[in-house]
Amino acid sequence: MALYATAATVLAAVEGRRGSIKGLVYASSFQNVKQLYALVCETQRYSAVLDAVIAGAGLLRAEKKLRPHLAKVLVYELLLGKGFRGGGGRWRPLLERHQARLKAELARLKVQRRVSRDEDLLQVGSRPGTASQVPRFVRVNTLKTSPEDAVDYFKRQGFSYQGRASSLEDLRALKGKCFLLDPLLPELLVFPAQTDLHDHPLYRAGHLILQDKASCLPAMLLAPPPGSHVLDACAAPGNKTSHLAALLRNQGKIFAFDRDATRLASMATLLARAGVSCCELAEEDFLAVSPSDQRYRQVQYILLDPSCSGSGMPARPLEEPGAGTPSKARLQALAGFQQRALRHALSFPSLQRLVYSTCSLCQEENEDVVWDALQQNPGAFRLAPVLPSWPHRGLSTFPGAEHCLRASPETTLTGGFFVAVLERVEVSSSVPEAEAAAPELTAGAARRRKKRRRRASALGTPQVRGAEPAPGGS
């Protein structure tokens, strides 16, 4: 059956660190994305258990043509899943020959580990915990509809609208088919944890974006007004880009960069479905983009959400094993890239406001990167104080770090996240504007000024320093 072969291919690529489950699933040609994604996630979650069962039962020794990742998917379906779908094809009789031995090995493993349930075999990091209680956040795509119309649609489907939430307790109490409006973001609907809307007609039509609340903060805090030119430095998979386009009302320009062609192709599909028309995609490394390029001379807003360890994402350890606890060497490499990217972003000449964000919980990727950038640009940029009522602030590692925001399942009922807003420091009004913009005169301008002084002296006219208009001024 194509489902199992495709799931095995995706699983092999994930374990070979060639991509995430979500990216690989969407890049596959399999039609039922939801079914494939669920199967790969669950097989990956039980990976260590399945390896032990398969090895103990001697399955791969007996069936030499059966590849390891396909064996893992099939054994998951047989022992832990919903049973073979569509009859199981030619794989069903093969697995049924070994069914008794496989079941016996699973039972032996439970006795050995002194557990009674399948789920108790999982390592602690793979068990559902606080993260599984994070509500389902759904951003209404205002390029295609309004929050009011989306609410009415859900009500017609039998959902019970509870109005705007007033606290985190309101979100924790959500059950069944009840839903709320988020207290902070006016276009964000909140459903109970585990609500699945992947097959919902509004999602398939691009009217809804399934996006965690913390992931909505960067675009919201960047807040580019319609008509602005915005640069999205590490843009894929594109949810934040589509949010920026909605804030711009498709008026203005978004320059979006990503160096991964596959991710960029998936992003193009997402943006088209969302009705985004103001975005220019480029398969390019942001660090190779020249700030002096005339195409970006009007860019005043930059969103920088660089590659990170993903240690704040509840699903990431399943998609990329080991990502939840990055090694020191990996953290150093990531932080080095993030520092270079942030310094580069701050070098764009017209930049006024920048949002730096990660889905990491590590200080090395967050506060340390921001502090490095501020030290590299003394007096040019400052941390903007944002959302004073947000309960989780930056770690106190440098003066002003409390202006940064953190998020976690425990404190904000979201995925783990970090956001910092940097804005250019305005030139003091005590410094003449012409001097601030061009503190050094060219040789030609100096000669012209000297000539005017001689002429004024001959006429007996007093000169006021800085009073004459700049060439072409009025």
Coordinates of C-alpha atoms in Angstrom, one line a residue:
M1 CA 0.0 0.0 0.0
A2 CA 1.3 3.5 -1.0
L3 CA 0.6 4.9 2.5
Y4 CA 3.1 2.6 4.2
A5 CA 5.8 2.9 1.6
T6 CA 5.6 6.7 1.6
A7 CA 5.5 6.8 5.4
A8 CA 8.7 4.7 5.5
T9 CA 10.4 7.1 3.0
V10 CA 9.5 10.1 5.1
L11 CA 10.6 8.4 8.3
A12 CA 14.0 7.5 6.8
A13 CA 14.5 11.1 5.7
V14 CA 13.5 12.4 9.2
E15 CA 15.9 10.1 11.0
G16 CA 18.6 11.0 8.5
R17 CA 18.0 14.7 9.4
R18 CA 17.0 15.6 5.8
G19 CA 14.0 17.6 6.9
S20 CA 11.1 17.8 9.3
I21 CA 8.0 15.5 9.2
K22 CA 5.7 18.3 8.2
G23 CA 8.0 19.5 5.4
L24 CA 8.6 16.1 4.0
V25 CA 5.0 15.1 4.2
Y26 CA 3.9 18.1 2.3
A27 CA 6.6 17.6 -0.3
S28 CA 5.5 14.0 -0.9
S29 CA 2.9 13.3 -3.6
F30 CA 0.6 11.4 -1.2
Q31 CA -2.9 12.7 -1.3
N32 CA -4.1 12.2 2.3
V33 CA -1.6 14.5 4.0
K34 CA -3.3 14.2 7.4
Q35 CA -3.3 10.4 7.4
L36 CA 0.4 10.3 6.4
Y37 CA 1.5 12.9 8.9
A38 CA -0.3 11.1 11.8
L39 CA 1.2 7.7 10.9
V40 CA 4.8 9.0 10.7
C41 CA 4.5 11.1 13.9
E42 CA 3.2 8.1 15.9
T43 CA 5.7 5.7 14.4
Q44 CA 8.5 8.1 15.3
R45 CA 7.1 8.6 18.8
Y46 CA 7.3 4.8 19.4
S47 CA 10.6 4.4 17.5
A48 CA 12.7 3.1 20.3
V49 CA 9.9 0.7 21.4
L50 CA 9.5 -0.6 17.8
D51 CA 13.2 -1.1 17.4
A52 CA 13.3 -3.2 20.5
V53 CA 10.3 -5.3 19.5
I54 CA 11.6 -5.9 15.9
A55 CA 15.0 -6.8 17.1
G56 CA 13.7 -9.2 19.8
A57 CA 11.4 -10.9 17.4
G58 CA 14.1 -11.3 14.7
L59 CA 11.8 -9.8 12.1
L60 CA 14.5 -8.4 9.8
R61 CA 16.6 -11.5 10.0
A62 CA 13.6 -13.6 8.9
E63 CA 12.5 -11.2 6.2
K64 CA 15.7 -10.0 4.5
K65 CA 13.9 -8.0 1.8
L66 CA 11.9 -5.9 4.4
R67 CA 13.6 -2.5 4.9
P68 CA 14.0 -1.3 8.5
H69 CA 11.9 1.8 8.2
L70 CA 9.1 0.0 6.4
A71 CA 9.2 -2.7 9.1
K72 CA 8.8 0.0 11.8
V73 CA 5.8 1.5 10.1
L74 CA 4.1 -1.9 9.6
V75 CA 4.8 -3.2 13.1
Y76 CA 3.4 0.1 14.5
E77 CA 0.1 -0.5 12.5
L78 CA -0.1 -4.1 13.6
L79 CA 0.6 -3.7 17.3
L80 CA -0.1 -0.1 18.3
G81 CA -2.1 1.6 15.5
K82 CA -5.5 1.1 14.0
G83 CA -4.7 -2.1 12.1
F84 CA -3.9 -2.4 8.4
R85 CA -5.8 0.1 6.3
G86 CA -7.2 -0.8 2.9
G87 CA -6.5 -4.5 3.6
G88 CA -2.8 -3.9 4.1
G89 CA -1.9 -5.1 0.6
R90 CA 0.9 -7.6 0.3
W91 CA 2.4 -6.6 3.6
R92 CA -0.5 -8.0 5.7
P93 CA 0.2 -11.7 5.2
L94 CA 3.9 -11.1 5.7
L95 CA 3.4 -9.4 9.1
E96 CA 0.7 -11.9 10.2
R97 CA 3.3 -14.7 9.8
H98 CA 5.3 -13.0 12.6
Q99 CA 2.3 -11.6 14.6
A100 CA 2.5 -14.0 17.5
R101 CA 6.2 -13.4 18.0
L102 CA 5.9 -9.6 17.7
K103 CA 3.0 -9.5 20.3
A104 CA 5.0 -11.8 22.6
E105 CA 8.0 -9.5 22.4
L106 CA 5.9 -6.4 23.2
A107 CA 4.4 -8.2 26.2
R108 CA 7.9 -9.2 27.4
L109 CA 9.0 -5.6 27.1
K110 CA 6.1 -4.4 29.3
V111 CA 6.9 -7.0 31.9
Q112 CA 10.6 -6.1 31.8
R113 CA 9.8 -2.4 32.3
R114 CA 7.0 -3.0 34.8
V115 CA 4.3 -1.2 32.9
S116 CA 0.9 -2.2 31.7
R117 CA 0.0 0.3 29.0
D118 CA 1.7 0.8 25.6
E119 CA 2.1 4.6 26.3
D120 CA 4.1 3.8 29.5
L121 CA 6.8 2.3 27.4
L122 CA 7.6 5.8 26.0
Q123 CA 10.5 7.8 27.3
V124 CA 9.5 10.7 29.4
G125 CA 10.2 13.3 26.7
S126 CA 7.8 11.5 24.3
R127 CA 4.8 11.3 26.6
P128 CA 2.0 13.8 26.4
G129 CA 2.6 16.5 29.1
T130 CA 1.9 20.2 29.6
A131 CA 2.5 20.8 25.9
S132 CA -0.5 18.6 25.0
Q133 CA -2.7 21.0 26.9
V134 CA -1.8 24.0 24.6
P135 CA -5.1 25.1 22.9
R136 CA -5.5 25.0 19.2
F137 CA -5.0 28.6 18.0
V138 CA -6.4 29.5 14.6
R139 CA -5.6 32.8 12.9
V140 CA -8.3 34.2 10.7
N141 CA -6.8 35.3 7.4
T142 CA -8.2 38.8 7.0
L143 CA -7.1 38.8 3.3
K144 CA -10.0 36.5 2.7
T145 CA -12.5 36.8 5.5
S146 CA -13.2 38.5 8.8
P147 CA -13.2 37.1 12.4
E148 CA -16.9 37.8 12.6
D149 CA -17.7 35.8 9.5
A150 CA -15.4 32.9 10.7
V151 CA -17.2 32.9 14.1
D152 CA -20.6 32.8 12.4
Y153 CA -19.5 29.9 10.2
F154 CA -18.3 27.8 13.2
K155 CA -21.5 28.6 15.0
R156 CA -23.6 27.3 12.1
Q157 CA -21.5 24.1 12.3
G158 CA -22.6 23.5 15.9
F159 CA -19.7 25.1 17.7
S160 CA -20.4 27.2 20.8
Y161 CA -18.8 30.7 20.8
Q162 CA -17.9 31.9 24.3
G163 CA -16.9 35.5 23.3
R164 CA -13.5 37.1 24.1
A165 CA -11.4 35.3 26.7
S166 CA -10.4 37.4 29.7
S167 CA -7.7 35.2 31.1
L168 CA -5.5 32.1 30.6
E169 CA -8.0 30.2 32.8
D170 CA -10.7 30.7 30.2
L171 CA -8.4 29.1 27.6
R172 CA -7.6 26.2 30.0
A173 CA -11.3 25.5 30.6
L174 CA -12.2 25.1 26.9
K175 CA -13.8 21.7 26.2
G176 CA -15.8 20.0 23.5
K177 CA -17.0 22.2 20.7
C178 CA -16.5 25.5 22.6
F179 CA -14.2 28.2 21.3
L180 CA -13.1 31.8 22.2
L181 CA -11.6 34.9 20.8
D182 CA -8.0 35.5 22.0
P183 CA -7.7 38.4 24.5
L184 CA -4.7 39.8 22.7
L185 CA -4.9 39.2 19.0
P186 CA -8.3 40.2 17.5
E187 CA -8.0 37.8 14.6
L188 CA -7.1 34.7 16.7
L189 CA -9.7 32.0 17.5
V190 CA -8.9 29.5 20.3
F191 CA -10.3 25.9 20.4
P192 CA -9.7 23.1 22.9
A193 CA -6.4 21.2 22.7
Q194 CA -6.3 18.4 20.1
T195 CA -9.0 20.1 18.0
D196 CA -8.2 19.0 14.4
L197 CA -9.1 21.4 11.7
H198 CA -6.8 20.2 8.9
D199 CA -9.8 19.0 6.9
H200 CA -12.0 22.0 7.6
P201 CA -13.2 23.8 4.5
L202 CA -12.2 27.2 5.7
Y203 CA -8.6 25.9 6.3
R204 CA -8.4 24.2 2.9
A205 CA -9.6 27.5 1.2
G206 CA -7.0 29.6 3.0
H207 CA -9.4 31.5 5.2
L208 CA -7.9 30.0 8.3
I209 CA -4.2 29.6 9.2
L210 CA -3.3 27.0 11.9
Q211 CA -0.7 29.0 13.8
D212 CA 0.3 29.0 17.5
K213 CA -0.3 32.2 19.3
A214 CA 3.4 32.8 20.1
S215 CA 4.2 32.4 16.4
C216 CA 1.7 35.3 15.7
L217 CA 3.6 37.7 17.9
P218 CA 6.5 38.6 15.5
A219 CA 4.3 40.0 12.8
M220 CA 1.9 41.6 15.2
L221 CA 4.8 43.4 17.0
L222 CA 6.6 44.4 13.8
A223 CA 3.3 46.1 12.8
P224 CA 4.2 47.4 9.4
P225 CA 1.5 49.8 8.1
P226 CA -0.1 49.2 4.7
G227 CA 2.2 50.4 1.9
S228 CA 5.4 49.5 3.7
H229 CA 8.3 47.6 2.4
V230 CA 9.1 44.6 4.6
L231 CA 11.9 42.0 4.5
D232 CA 11.2 38.5 5.8
A233 CA 14.8 37.2 6.2
C234 CA 14.3 33.4 6.8
A235 CA 10.7 33.1 5.6
A236 CA 9.7 29.5 5.1
P237 CA 7.3 27.8 5.8
G238 CA 5.4 31.1 5.4
N239 CA 2.8 31.5 8.2
K240 CA 4.5 34.7 9.5
T241 CA 4.8 36.0 5.9
S242 CA 1.1 35.5 5.3
H243 CA 0.4 37.3 8.6
L244 CA 2.6 40.2 7.4
A245 CA 0.7 40.4 4.1
A246 CA -2.6 40.5 6.1
L247 CA -1.4 43.4 8.2
L248 CA -0.3 45.2 5.0
R249 CA -3.7 44.4 3.4
N250 CA -1.6 43.3 0.4
Q251 CA -0.5 46.9 0.0
G252 CA 3.3 47.5 -0.1
K253 CA 6.0 44.9 -0.6
I254 CA 7.4 41.8 1.2
F255 CA 10.8 40.5 0.2
A256 CA 10.9 36.9 1.5
F257 CA 14.1 34.8 1.4
D258 CA 14.9 31.2 2.0
R259 CA 17.7 29.1 0.6
D260 CA 15.8 25.8 0.6
A261 CA 14.1 25.3 -2.7
T262 CA 11.7 22.6 -1.4
R263 CA 10.6 24.8 1.5
L264 CA 10.2 27.8 -0.7
A265 CA 8.0 25.8 -3.2
S266 CA 5.7 24.7 -0.3
M267 CA 5.7 28.3 0.9
A268 CA 4.6 29.6 -2.5
T269 CA 1.6 27.2 -2.4
L270 CA 0.7 28.3 1.1
L271 CA 0.8 32.0 0.1
A272 CA -1.2 31.4 -3.0
R273 CA -3.9 29.7 -1.0
A274 CA -3.9 32.5 1.5
G275 CA -4.4 35.1 -1.2
V276 CA -1.1 36.9 -0.7
S277 CA -0.2 39.1 -3.7
C278 CA 2.4 41.5 -2.3
C279 CA 5.2 39.1 -1.7
E280 CA 8.4 38.5 -3.8
L281 CA 10.0 35.1 -3.0
A282 CA 13.7 34.6 -3.6
E283 CA 15.7 31.4 -3.2
E284 CA 18.7 33.1 -1.6
D285 CA 20.7 33.0 1.6
F286 CA 19.8 36.2 3.5
L287 CA 23.4 36.7 4.5
A288 CA 24.2 37.1 0.8
V289 CA 21.6 39.8 0.3
S290 CA 23.2 43.3 -0.1
P291 CA 21.8 46.0 2.1
S292 CA 22.9 48.6 -0.5
D293 CA 20.8 47.0 -3.2
Q294 CA 18.5 49.7 -4.5
R295 CA 15.5 47.2 -4.4
Y296 CA 15.7 47.4 -0.6
R297 CA 16.2 51.1 -0.2
Q298 CA 12.7 51.6 1.2
V299 CA 12.8 48.6 3.6
Q300 CA 12.0 49.9 7.1
Y301 CA 10.7 46.7 8.7
I302 CA 12.5 43.4 9.0
L303 CA 11.3 40.1 10.5
L304 CA 14.2 37.8 11.4
D305 CA 13.1 34.3 12.5
P306 CA 16.3 32.3 11.8
S307 CA 17.0 28.6 12.0
C308 CA 17.2 27.5 15.7
S309 CA 17.3 24.4 17.9
G310 CA 13.5 24.3 18.1
S311 CA 13.8 23.5 21.8
G312 CA 10.5 25.3 22.5
M313 CA 8.4 23.4 20.1
P314 CA 6.5 20.5 21.7
A315 CA 6.4 18.5 18.4
R316 CA 10.0 19.2 17.3
P317 CA 11.6 16.3 19.4
L318 CA 9.3 13.9 17.5
E319 CA 10.2 15.4 14.1
E320 CA 13.9 15.9 14.7
P321 CA 15.2 13.5 17.4
G322 CA 17.4 15.2 19.9
A323 CA 16.3 18.7 19.0
G324 CA 14.8 19.2 22.4
T325 CA 18.2 19.0 24.1
P326 CA 20.7 20.6 21.7
S327 CA 24.4 19.9 22.3
K328 CA 26.8 22.6 23.2
A329 CA 28.5 22.4 19.8
R330 CA 25.1 22.7 18.0
L331 CA 24.1 25.7 20.1
Q332 CA 27.3 27.5 19.4
A333 CA 26.9 26.9 15.7
L334 CA 23.3 28.1 15.7
A335 CA 24.1 31.1 17.8
G336 CA 27.0 32.1 15.5
F337 CA 24.7 32.0 12.5
Q338 CA 21.9 33.9 14.4
Q339 CA 24.4 36.6 15.5
R340 CA 25.6 37.1 11.9
A341 CA 22.0 37.2 10.6
L342 CA 20.9 39.9 13.1
R343 CA 24.0 42.0 12.6
H344 CA 23.4 41.8 8.8
A345 CA 19.7 42.8 9.2
L346 CA 20.6 45.8 11.3
S347 CA 22.9 47.1 8.5
F348 CA 20.0 47.9 6.1
P349 CA 20.2 51.7 5.8
S350 CA 16.5 52.5 6.0
L351 CA 15.6 50.0 8.7
Q352 CA 13.5 51.5 11.5
R353 CA 12.1 48.4 13.3
L354 CA 13.1 44.8 13.5
V355 CA 11.7 41.7 15.2
Y356 CA 14.0 38.9 16.2
S357 CA 12.3 35.6 17.2
T358 CA 13.1 32.0 17.7
C359 CA 11.2 28.9 18.8
S360 CA 14.0 28.1 21.2
L361 CA 14.2 28.2 25.0
C362 CA 18.0 28.6 25.1
Q363 CA 19.6 31.8 26.3
E364 CA 22.5 31.3 23.8
E365 CA 20.0 31.7 20.9
N366 CA 17.9 34.5 22.5
E367 CA 19.1 37.1 25.0
D368 CA 22.8 36.4 24.1
V369 CA 22.2 37.1 20.4
V370 CA 20.3 40.3 21.1
W371 CA 22.9 41.6 23.5
D372 CA 25.6 40.9 21.0
A373 CA 23.8 42.9 18.4
L374 CA 23.2 45.8 20.7
Q375 CA 26.9 45.9 21.6
Q376 CA 27.9 45.8 18.0
N377 CA 25.6 48.8 17.3
P378 CA 26.1 51.1 20.3
G379 CA 23.5 53.9 20.4
A380 CA 22.0 53.0 17.0
F381 CA 19.2 50.6 18.2
R382 CA 17.4 49.9 21.4
L383 CA 15.0 47.3 22.7
A384 CA 11.5 48.5 22.4
P385 CA 9.3 48.0 25.5
V386 CA 6.4 45.9 24.2
L387 CA 3.3 44.2 25.8
P388 CA 4.0 45.2 29.4
S389 CA 1.3 42.9 30.7
W390 CA 2.8 39.8 29.0
P391 CA 3.6 37.5 32.0
H392 CA 6.9 35.9 30.8
R393 CA 9.8 38.2 30.2
G394 CA 13.4 37.8 28.9
L395 CA 16.1 36.5 31.3
S396 CA 17.8 39.2 33.2
T397 CA 21.2 38.7 31.5
F398 CA 21.7 42.4 30.6
P399 CA 20.1 45.7 31.3
G400 CA 16.8 46.0 29.5
A401 CA 16.4 42.3 28.8
E402 CA 13.0 42.5 30.5
H403 CA 11.8 44.1 27.3
C404 CA 12.2 40.8 25.5
L405 CA 9.3 38.3 25.6
R406 CA 9.3 34.6 26.3
A407 CA 6.5 32.1 26.0
S408 CA 6.0 28.5 27.1
P409 CA 3.2 26.0 27.7
E410 CA 3.4 26.5 31.4
T411 CA 3.3 30.4 31.5
T412 CA 1.4 31.4 28.4
L413 CA -0.3 28.3 27.1
T414 CA 1.6 28.4 23.9
G415 CA 4.6 26.8 22.4
G416 CA 8.0 27.9 23.6
F417 CA 9.1 31.1 21.9
F418 CA 11.3 34.2 22.2
V419 CA 10.7 37.7 20.7
A420 CA 12.7 40.9 20.8
V421 CA 11.8 44.1 19.1
L422 CA 14.6 46.4 18.1
E423 CA 14.0 50.0 16.9
R424 CA 16.4 52.6 15.6
V425 CA 17.2 55.3 18.0
E426 CA 16.0 58.7 16.8
V427 CA 18.7 61.3 16.2
S428 CA 18.7 63.9 18.9
S429 CA 16.8 67.1 17.9
S430 CA 19.8 69.1 19.2
V431 CA 21.9 67.9 16.3
P432 CA 21.1 69.8 13.0
E433 CA 19.4 67.4 10.6
A434 CA 21.9 68.1 7.8
E435 CA 24.8 67.3 10.1
A436 CA 23.2 64.1 11.3
A437 CA 22.5 62.9 7.8
A438 CA 25.8 63.9 6.4
P439 CA 28.3 64.8 9.1
E440 CA 31.2 65.2 6.7
L441 CA 31.1 67.7 3.8
T442 CA 32.6 66.7 0.5
A443 CA 35.5 68.7 -0.8
G444 CA 33.3 70.4 -3.4
A445 CA 30.7 71.4 -0.8
A446 CA 33.4 72.8 1.4
R447 CA 34.8 75.0 -1.4
R448 CA 31.3 76.3 -2.2
R449 CA 30.7 77.2 1.5
K450 CA 34.1 79.0 1.7
K451 CA 33.2 81.0 -1.5
R452 CA 29.8 82.0 0.0
R453 CA 31.5 83.2 3.2
R454 CA 33.9 85.4 1.2
R455 CA 31.1 86.9 -0.8
A456 CA 29.0 87.5 2.4
S457 CA 32.0 89.1 4.1
A458 CA 32.4 91.5 1.2
L459 CA 28.7 92.4 1.5
G460 CA 28.8 92.7 5.2
T461 CA 26.2 90.0 5.8
P462 CA 26.6 87.8 9.0
Q463 CA 26.8 84.0 8.5
V464 CA 24.8 81.6 10.8
R465 CA 26.4 78.1 10.9
G466 CA 24.1 75.5 9.5
A467 CA 21.5 78.1 8.5
E468 CA 22.0 77.8 4.7
P469 CA 19.8 75.1 3.1
A470 CA 21.3 71.9 1.8
P471 CA 21.7 71.8 -2.0
G472 CA 18.3 71.3 -3.5
G473 CA 16.5 72.0 -0.2
S474 CA 13.7 74.5 0.4

